[in-house]
Coordinates of C-alpha atoms in Angstrom, one line a residue:
M1 CA 124.0 118.0 44.1
A2 CA 120.6 116.6 45.2
Q3 CA 117.7 118.9 44.8
V4 CA 115.8 119.9 48.0
P5 CA 112.1 118.9 47.8
P6 CA 109.8 122.0 47.5
H7 CA 108.1 121.3 50.9
E8 CA 111.5 121.2 52.7
F9 CA 112.7 124.3 50.8
L10 CA 109.6 126.3 51.7
W11 CA 109.7 125.1 55.3
D12 CA 113.3 126.3 55.6
I13 CA 112.4 129.7 54.3
F14 CA 109.3 129.8 56.5
Q15 CA 111.3 129.1 59.6
K16 CA 113.9 131.8 58.7
V17 CA 111.1 134.4 58.1
D18 CA 109.2 133.5 61.3
K19 CA 111.6 135.5 63.5
D20 CA 109.5 135.2 66.7
R21 CA 109.0 131.4 66.2
S22 CA 105.2 131.9 66.6
G23 CA 104.4 129.4 63.8
H24 CA 102.9 132.3 61.8
I25 CA 104.3 135.1 59.7
S26 CA 103.3 138.7 60.2
A27 CA 103.3 141.4 57.5
T28 CA 106.5 142.8 59.1
E29 CA 108.2 139.4 59.1
L30 CA 107.2 138.8 55.5
Q31 CA 108.3 142.2 54.3
T32 CA 111.9 141.4 55.5
A33 CA 111.9 138.2 53.4
L34 CA 110.6 139.7 50.1
S35 CA 112.6 141.5 47.5
N36 CA 111.4 143.7 44.7
G37 CA 114.7 143.5 42.8
T38 CA 116.1 146.7 44.3
W39 CA 117.7 147.6 47.6
S40 CA 114.5 149.3 48.8
P41 CA 112.1 147.4 51.1
F42 CA 109.1 145.7 49.7
N43 CA 106.1 148.1 49.8
P44 CA 104.4 147.5 53.2
E45 CA 100.9 148.1 51.7
T46 CA 101.5 145.3 49.1
V47 CA 102.7 143.0 51.9
R48 CA 99.6 143.8 54.0
L49 CA 97.4 143.2 50.9
M50 CA 99.0 139.8 50.2
I51 CA 98.8 138.7 53.9
G52 CA 95.1 139.7 53.8
M53 CA 94.6 137.6 50.6
F54 CA 96.1 134.4 52.1
D55 CA 95.1 134.8 55.8
K56 CA 92.3 132.3 56.0
H57 CA 91.8 132.9 59.7
K58 CA 91.7 136.7 59.5
Q59 CA 94.3 137.2 62.2
G60 CA 96.8 139.3 60.2
T61 CA 99.3 136.4 59.9
I62 CA 99.8 133.3 57.7
G63 CA 100.8 129.8 58.7
F64 CA 103.0 127.5 56.7
E65 CA 100.2 126.2 54.4
D66 CA 99.2 129.8 53.5
F67 CA 102.8 130.7 53.1
G68 CA 103.2 128.1 50.4
A69 CA 100.3 129.5 48.5
L70 CA 101.6 133.0 48.9
W71 CA 105.1 131.9 47.7
K72 CA 103.6 130.4 44.6
Y73 CA 101.5 133.6 44.0
V74 CA 104.7 135.8 44.3
V75 CA 106.6 133.5 41.9
E76 CA 103.8 133.7 39.4
W77 CA 103.8 137.5 39.6
Q78 CA 107.6 137.6 39.2
N79 CA 107.3 135.7 36.0
C80 CA 104.5 137.9 34.8
F81 CA 106.4 141.1 35.7
R82 CA 109.5 139.9 33.9
S83 CA 107.5 139.2 30.8
F84 CA 106.5 142.9 30.7
D85 CA 109.8 144.3 31.7
R86 CA 111.0 144.2 28.1
D87 CA 114.2 146.1 28.8
N88 CA 115.1 144.1 31.9
S89 CA 115.4 147.2 33.9
G90 CA 113.8 145.7 37.0
S91 CA 110.9 148.1 36.7
I92 CA 107.9 148.7 34.4
D93 CA 107.7 152.0 32.5
K94 CA 104.5 153.6 31.2
N95 CA 104.7 151.8 27.8
E96 CA 105.3 148.4 29.5
L97 CA 102.5 149.1 31.9
S98 CA 100.1 149.9 29.0
I99 CA 101.1 146.6 27.3
A100 CA 100.6 144.7 30.6
L101 CA 97.1 146.2 31.2
T102 CA 96.0 145.6 27.7
T103 CA 97.2 142.0 28.0
F104 CA 95.2 141.7 31.2
G105 CA 92.1 142.7 29.2
Y106 CA 91.8 146.4 30.3
H107 CA 91.2 148.9 27.5
L108 CA 92.3 152.1 29.1
T109 CA 93.1 155.5 27.6
P110 CA 96.7 156.8 27.8
A111 CA 95.4 159.4 30.3
T112 CA 94.1 156.6 32.6
V113 CA 97.3 154.6 32.2
E114 CA 99.2 157.8 33.2
T115 CA 97.0 158.2 36.3
I116 CA 97.7 154.6 37.3
M117 CA 101.4 155.1 36.7
R118 CA 101.5 158.2 39.0
K119 CA 99.6 156.3 41.7
F120 CA 102.0 153.3 41.8
D121 CA 105.3 155.1 40.9
R122 CA 106.3 155.2 44.6
F123 CA 109.7 156.9 44.0
G124 CA 108.7 159.4 41.2
K125 CA 111.0 157.9 38.6
G126 CA 108.4 157.2 35.9
T127 CA 108.5 153.4 36.7
I128 CA 106.7 150.9 38.8
L129 CA 108.7 148.3 40.8
F130 CA 107.7 144.7 41.2
D131 CA 105.9 145.0 44.5
D132 CA 103.9 148.1 43.4
F133 CA 103.0 146.2 40.1
I134 CA 101.4 143.4 42.2
Q135 CA 99.5 146.0 44.2
C136 CA 98.4 147.8 41.0
A137 CA 97.1 144.6 39.4
V138 CA 95.3 143.4 42.5
L139 CA 93.7 146.7 43.1
L140 CA 92.6 147.1 39.5
H141 CA 91.1 143.6 39.5
T142 CA 89.3 144.4 42.8
L143 CA 87.9 147.7 41.5
T144 CA 86.8 145.9 38.3
D145 CA 84.9 143.3 40.3
S146 CA 83.2 146.0 42.3
F147 CA 82.3 147.9 39.2
R148 CA 80.8 144.8 37.5
K149 CA 78.4 144.3 40.4
Y150 CA 76.6 147.5 39.2
D151 CA 77.2 147.1 35.5
T152 CA 74.4 144.6 35.1
D153 CA 74.3 144.9 31.3
Q154 CA 78.1 144.7 31.0
D155 CA 78.3 147.8 28.8
G156 CA 81.0 149.5 30.9
V157 CA 78.7 152.2 32.1
I158 CA 77.0 152.5 35.5
T159 CA 74.8 155.1 37.2
L160 CA 75.2 155.3 41.0
Q161 CA 73.8 157.4 43.7
Y162 CA 76.4 158.9 46.0
E163 CA 75.8 156.5 48.8
Q164 CA 76.0 153.5 46.4
F165 CA 79.4 154.9 45.3
V166 CA 80.6 155.3 48.9
D167 CA 79.4 151.8 49.8
M168 CA 81.1 150.3 46.7
V169 CA 84.4 152.0 47.5
F170 CA 84.5 151.2 51.2
S171 CA 83.4 147.6 50.8
I172 CA 86.4 146.9 48.6
K173 CA 88.7 144.5 50.4
T174 CA 92.3 145.5 50.0

């Protein structure tokens, strides 16, 4: 059987996802096309976050070119997720999350890992699904970048006035 070229494969998927035939995919359309490996819908917040990352025109939608980049991004995250899902359960438990965060270069206490776990454990099962894992990693990266702007000597400690803190938090693009 002949293999379909990647461009044609992605174009076929794009057309199936673009339900209103607008030539662009909205977060709602994208959510229907994504799977987190369970029968539950992909987290709408993660979908919105990814649309925002790849929406070059800041219109809340992505065209075919952006869709290709987003598709590649999701596949890379799938591979990453699977590498940390040691028991192949389709979710990341606290120990697997701790290993993932350490691998990403974060040196966090067990209490902080527990806090992160509670934040992204959408169903209260002590695990994080694929879509929530993406959101967790992207948000942690974004927070780290914001922190580093104030951590001029790179010692992991900052001193902020309250307004600087509020400005830092509300200027984070998620």
